[in-house]
Amino acid sequence: MLKYLVRFARNPVKSRRNIAMRLLIGVAIFVVGPPLLNWCVHPRGGFAFDFSLSGVLIVATSVFSIVFWAPVLAAYSRPRRQRERYLTRSVSRSQLVGSVYLTPNLLGFIEREAKTRLSPYTESVSLMSTSSAIEFWSGGASPIRTATMDFIAIDLVRFVEDEEHFPRPEIRTNVQTIPLYAAVGWLRISRRSSRTLNDRLLAALDGVKKV
């Protein structure tokens, strides 16, 4: 389950495949599962929905999902919240660009720059602007700078749609394109957060040009 969370967080694109898989799981649990359970327990009753038995399965599954997943999601995103609090206290508000999920492109860039592997359970990194570069910070209450991208290496920052028509900013250099998905809440992305991230990136670049 944790591996599924890692894969989702590192590639949070709202793909049709992911949506189809979640719908399939929901149908299996709440539509096929209850009558199948009734048939297994009472074969003579056939493949039918029995509220006294199938209803218990649905309620139990719903309660388990809430009780189990809520703490897992909260714990998974906790290092990001700790890191953001630390950076907010340590730097000016204008320097903190925002946190982004560790997508495959971004992971590859950071590991090449840091020349080391990040933890397989790292959910996100935070972007911070300086007078000459964008810094990528990881960790929790005591974060560390894992990579740096000089502004002169950035050819373009643009706000575009991905293959699923979700708008998000991306950084283009002469060797690669890095899409950025803003991390929000426990585990989600939104159009508003993407727009805010893009505006802050452009503001950081404009600040360098004016200097």
Short mmCIF file of C-alpha atoms in Angstrom, two decimals:
data_model
loop_
_atom_site.label_atom_id
_atom_site.label_comp_id
_atom_site.label_asym_id
_atom_site.label_seq_id
_atom_site.Cartn_x
_atom_site.Cartn_y
_atom_site.Cartn_z
CA MET A 1 0.00 0.00 0.00
CA LEU A 2 2.83 2.37 0.84
CA LYS A 3 4.43 1.64 -2.54
CA TYR A 4 1.17 2.63 -4.21
CA LEU A 5 1.23 5.93 -2.31
CA VAL A 6 4.82 6.53 -3.37
CA ARG A 7 4.02 5.88 -7.03
CA PHE A 8 1.00 8.19 -6.86
CA ALA A 9 2.84 10.99 -5.09
CA ARG A 10 5.79 10.88 -7.45
CA ASN A 11 3.55 10.86 -10.48
CA PRO A 12 0.33 12.57 -9.37
CA VAL A 13 -1.10 13.07 -12.87
CA LYS A 14 -4.86 12.59 -12.78
CA SER A 15 -4.74 9.91 -15.46
CA ARG A 16 -7.74 8.08 -16.87
CA ARG A 17 -6.01 4.82 -16.01
CA ASN A 18 -5.77 5.71 -12.31
CA ILE A 19 -9.40 6.82 -12.25
CA ALA A 20 -10.47 3.59 -13.97
CA MET A 21 -8.53 1.50 -11.46
CA ARG A 22 -10.13 3.27 -8.50
CA LEU A 23 -13.58 2.82 -10.01
CA LEU A 24 -12.86 -0.86 -10.61
CA ILE A 25 -11.77 -1.32 -6.99
CA GLY A 26 -14.88 0.47 -5.77
CA VAL A 27 -17.16 -1.66 -7.94
CA ALA A 28 -15.42 -4.84 -6.76
CA ILE A 29 -15.81 -3.90 -3.07
CA PHE A 30 -19.23 -2.31 -2.99
CA VAL A 31 -21.06 -3.92 -5.93
CA VAL A 32 -19.61 -7.38 -6.58
CA GLY A 33 -18.19 -8.05 -3.11
CA PRO A 34 -21.39 -8.01 -1.01
CA PRO A 35 -23.42 -10.49 -3.11
CA LEU A 36 -20.33 -12.66 -3.56
CA LEU A 37 -19.90 -12.80 0.21
CA ASN A 38 -23.54 -13.71 0.60
CA TRP A 39 -23.15 -16.51 -1.96
CA CYS A 40 -20.04 -17.86 -0.17
CA VAL A 41 -21.72 -17.88 3.25
CA HIS A 42 -25.16 -18.96 2.08
CA PRO A 43 -24.77 -20.83 -1.25
CA ARG A 44 -28.46 -21.57 -1.44
CA GLY A 45 -29.27 -17.87 -1.22
CA GLY A 46 -27.46 -17.33 -4.51
CA PHE A 47 -25.69 -14.26 -5.78
CA ALA A 48 -27.88 -11.71 -3.99
CA PHE A 49 -27.52 -8.66 -1.77
CA ASP A 50 -28.38 -9.46 1.85
CA PHE A 51 -28.46 -6.33 4.02
CA SER A 52 -27.86 -8.33 7.19
CA LEU A 53 -24.56 -9.65 5.80
CA SER A 54 -23.50 -7.57 2.79
CA GLY A 55 -24.40 -4.33 4.54
CA VAL A 56 -21.99 -5.22 7.32
CA LEU A 57 -19.23 -5.74 4.75
CA ILE A 58 -19.79 -2.32 3.20
CA VAL A 59 -19.87 -0.52 6.56
CA ALA A 60 -16.81 -2.39 7.84
CA THR A 61 -14.85 -1.67 4.66
CA SER A 62 -15.74 2.02 4.77
CA VAL A 63 -14.77 2.35 8.43
CA PHE A 64 -11.50 0.48 7.88
CA SER A 65 -10.62 2.70 4.91
CA ILE A 66 -11.17 5.87 6.94
CA VAL A 67 -9.41 4.64 10.07
CA PHE A 68 -6.42 3.22 8.17
CA TRP A 69 -5.84 5.66 5.31
CA ALA A 70 -6.29 8.93 7.20
CA PRO A 71 -3.30 8.35 9.56
CA VAL A 72 -1.19 6.91 6.72
CA LEU A 73 -1.76 9.92 4.48
CA ALA A 74 -1.16 12.34 7.36
CA ALA A 75 2.11 10.62 8.30
CA TYR A 76 3.25 10.45 4.67
CA SER A 77 2.89 14.20 4.12
CA ARG A 78 4.15 15.16 7.61
CA PRO A 79 7.81 15.77 6.56
CA ARG A 80 6.59 18.30 3.98
CA ARG A 81 4.60 20.22 6.57
CA GLN A 82 7.57 20.22 8.96
CA ARG A 83 9.92 21.37 6.19
CA GLU A 84 7.62 24.18 5.12
CA ARG A 85 7.33 25.44 8.70
CA TYR A 86 11.12 25.40 9.07
CA LEU A 87 11.73 27.23 5.78
CA THR A 88 8.98 29.77 6.49
CA ARG A 89 10.69 30.68 9.77
CA SER A 90 14.19 30.67 8.28
CA VAL A 91 13.78 32.66 5.06
CA SER A 92 11.66 35.54 3.83
CA ARG A 93 8.23 34.66 2.50
CA SER A 94 9.18 35.81 -0.99
CA GLN A 95 11.98 33.23 -1.18
CA LEU A 96 9.77 30.20 -0.55
CA VAL A 97 8.35 29.24 -3.94
CA GLY A 98 6.42 26.15 -2.82
CA SER A 99 6.49 22.37 -2.50
CA VAL A 100 6.19 19.98 -5.43
CA TYR A 101 5.72 16.24 -5.72
CA LEU A 102 8.81 14.24 -6.61
CA THR A 103 7.86 13.24 -10.15
CA PRO A 104 10.22 11.00 -12.18
CA ASN A 105 11.76 13.90 -14.14
CA LEU A 106 12.40 15.91 -10.99
CA LEU A 107 13.75 12.87 -9.15
CA GLY A 108 16.21 12.18 -11.95
CA PHE A 109 17.44 15.79 -11.96
CA ILE A 110 17.93 15.91 -8.18
CA GLU A 111 19.75 12.57 -8.01
CA ARG A 112 22.08 13.60 -10.83
CA GLU A 113 22.83 16.89 -9.08
CA ALA A 114 23.21 15.36 -5.61
CA LYS A 115 25.01 12.27 -6.96
CA THR A 116 23.10 10.18 -4.45
CA ARG A 117 19.77 8.40 -4.21
CA LEU A 118 16.90 9.92 -2.29
CA SER A 119 14.80 7.86 0.07
CA PRO A 120 12.23 5.79 -1.87
CA TYR A 121 9.54 7.22 0.44
CA THR A 122 10.30 10.89 -0.17
CA GLU A 123 7.00 12.53 -1.04
CA SER A 124 8.03 16.00 -2.16
CA VAL A 125 10.69 18.70 -2.19
CA SER A 126 10.40 22.43 -1.53
CA LEU A 127 11.61 25.10 -3.93
CA MET A 128 13.34 28.18 -2.59
CA SER A 129 14.65 31.08 -4.67
CA THR A 130 17.92 32.92 -4.09
CA SER A 131 19.50 35.77 -6.02
CA SER A 132 20.94 33.39 -8.60
CA ALA A 133 19.20 30.02 -8.41
CA ILE A 134 16.29 27.81 -7.46
CA GLU A 135 17.15 25.48 -4.59
CA PHE A 136 15.47 22.13 -3.93
CA TRP A 137 15.11 21.16 -0.27
CA SER A 138 14.09 17.79 1.14
CA GLY A 139 13.62 16.33 4.61
CA GLY A 140 11.40 17.16 7.55
CA ALA A 141 12.02 19.31 10.61
CA SER A 142 15.71 19.67 9.69
CA PRO A 143 15.68 19.89 5.87
CA ILE A 144 18.73 19.89 3.65
CA ARG A 145 19.41 21.39 0.24
CA THR A 146 19.58 18.52 -2.23
CA ALA A 147 20.03 20.32 -5.56
CA THR A 148 20.40 23.74 -7.15
CA MET A 149 19.34 25.02 -10.57
CA ASP A 150 20.97 28.27 -11.66
CA PHE A 151 18.64 30.81 -13.26
CA ILE A 152 21.00 31.13 -16.21
CA ALA A 153 20.39 27.44 -16.97
CA ILE A 154 16.62 27.97 -17.23
CA ASP A 155 15.47 28.68 -20.78
CA LEU A 156 11.79 28.98 -20.02
CA VAL A 157 9.12 28.65 -17.34
CA ARG A 158 5.70 28.12 -18.84
CA PHE A 159 2.21 27.14 -17.75
CA VAL A 160 0.96 24.28 -19.91
CA GLU A 161 -1.37 21.29 -19.82
CA ASP A 162 -0.09 17.76 -19.38
CA GLU A 163 -1.31 14.72 -21.33
CA GLU A 164 -4.44 14.63 -19.15
CA HIS A 165 -5.19 18.32 -19.77
CA PHE A 166 -4.19 19.34 -16.25
CA PRO A 167 -2.47 22.77 -16.20
CA ARG A 168 0.84 22.99 -14.36
CA PRO A 169 4.14 24.87 -14.68
CA GLU A 170 7.25 23.32 -16.14
CA ILE A 171 10.88 24.37 -16.21
CA ARG A 172 12.75 24.01 -19.48
CA THR A 173 16.52 23.91 -19.78
CA ASN A 174 18.67 23.12 -22.78
CA VAL A 175 18.84 19.46 -21.76
CA GLN A 176 15.51 18.61 -20.10
CA THR A 177 11.96 19.58 -19.22
CA ILE A 178 10.80 19.25 -15.61
CA PRO A 179 7.03 19.34 -14.99
CA LEU A 180 6.07 20.56 -11.53
CA TYR A 181 2.98 19.51 -9.57
CA ALA A 182 2.30 21.61 -6.49
CA ALA A 183 1.80 19.57 -3.30
CA VAL A 184 -1.34 20.51 -1.39
CA GLY A 185 -3.00 19.06 1.71
CA TRP A 186 -2.38 15.41 2.47
CA LEU A 187 -2.07 14.11 -1.06
CA ARG A 188 -3.61 16.06 -3.92
CA ILE A 189 -3.00 18.60 -6.65
CA SER A 190 -5.19 21.49 -7.75
CA ARG A 191 -5.42 24.04 -10.54
CA ARG A 192 -5.23 26.93 -8.11
CA SER A 193 -2.04 25.66 -6.44
CA SER A 194 -0.49 25.07 -9.88
CA ARG A 195 -1.23 28.64 -10.90
CA THR A 196 0.21 30.00 -7.64
CA LEU A 197 3.38 27.94 -8.11
CA ASN A 198 3.77 29.23 -11.66
CA ASP A 199 3.31 32.86 -10.55
CA ARG A 200 5.94 32.49 -7.84
CA LEU A 201 8.43 30.95 -10.27
CA LEU A 202 7.91 33.79 -12.73
CA ALA A 203 8.25 36.33 -9.91
CA ALA A 204 11.58 34.79 -8.92
CA LEU A 205 12.84 34.97 -12.51
CA ASP A 206 11.63 38.56 -12.90
CA GLY A 207 13.43 39.51 -9.72
CA VAL A 208 16.70 38.24 -11.17
CA LYS A 209 16.20 40.13 -14.45
CA LYS A 210 15.52 43.38 -12.60
CA VAL A 211 18.71 42.95 -10.60
#
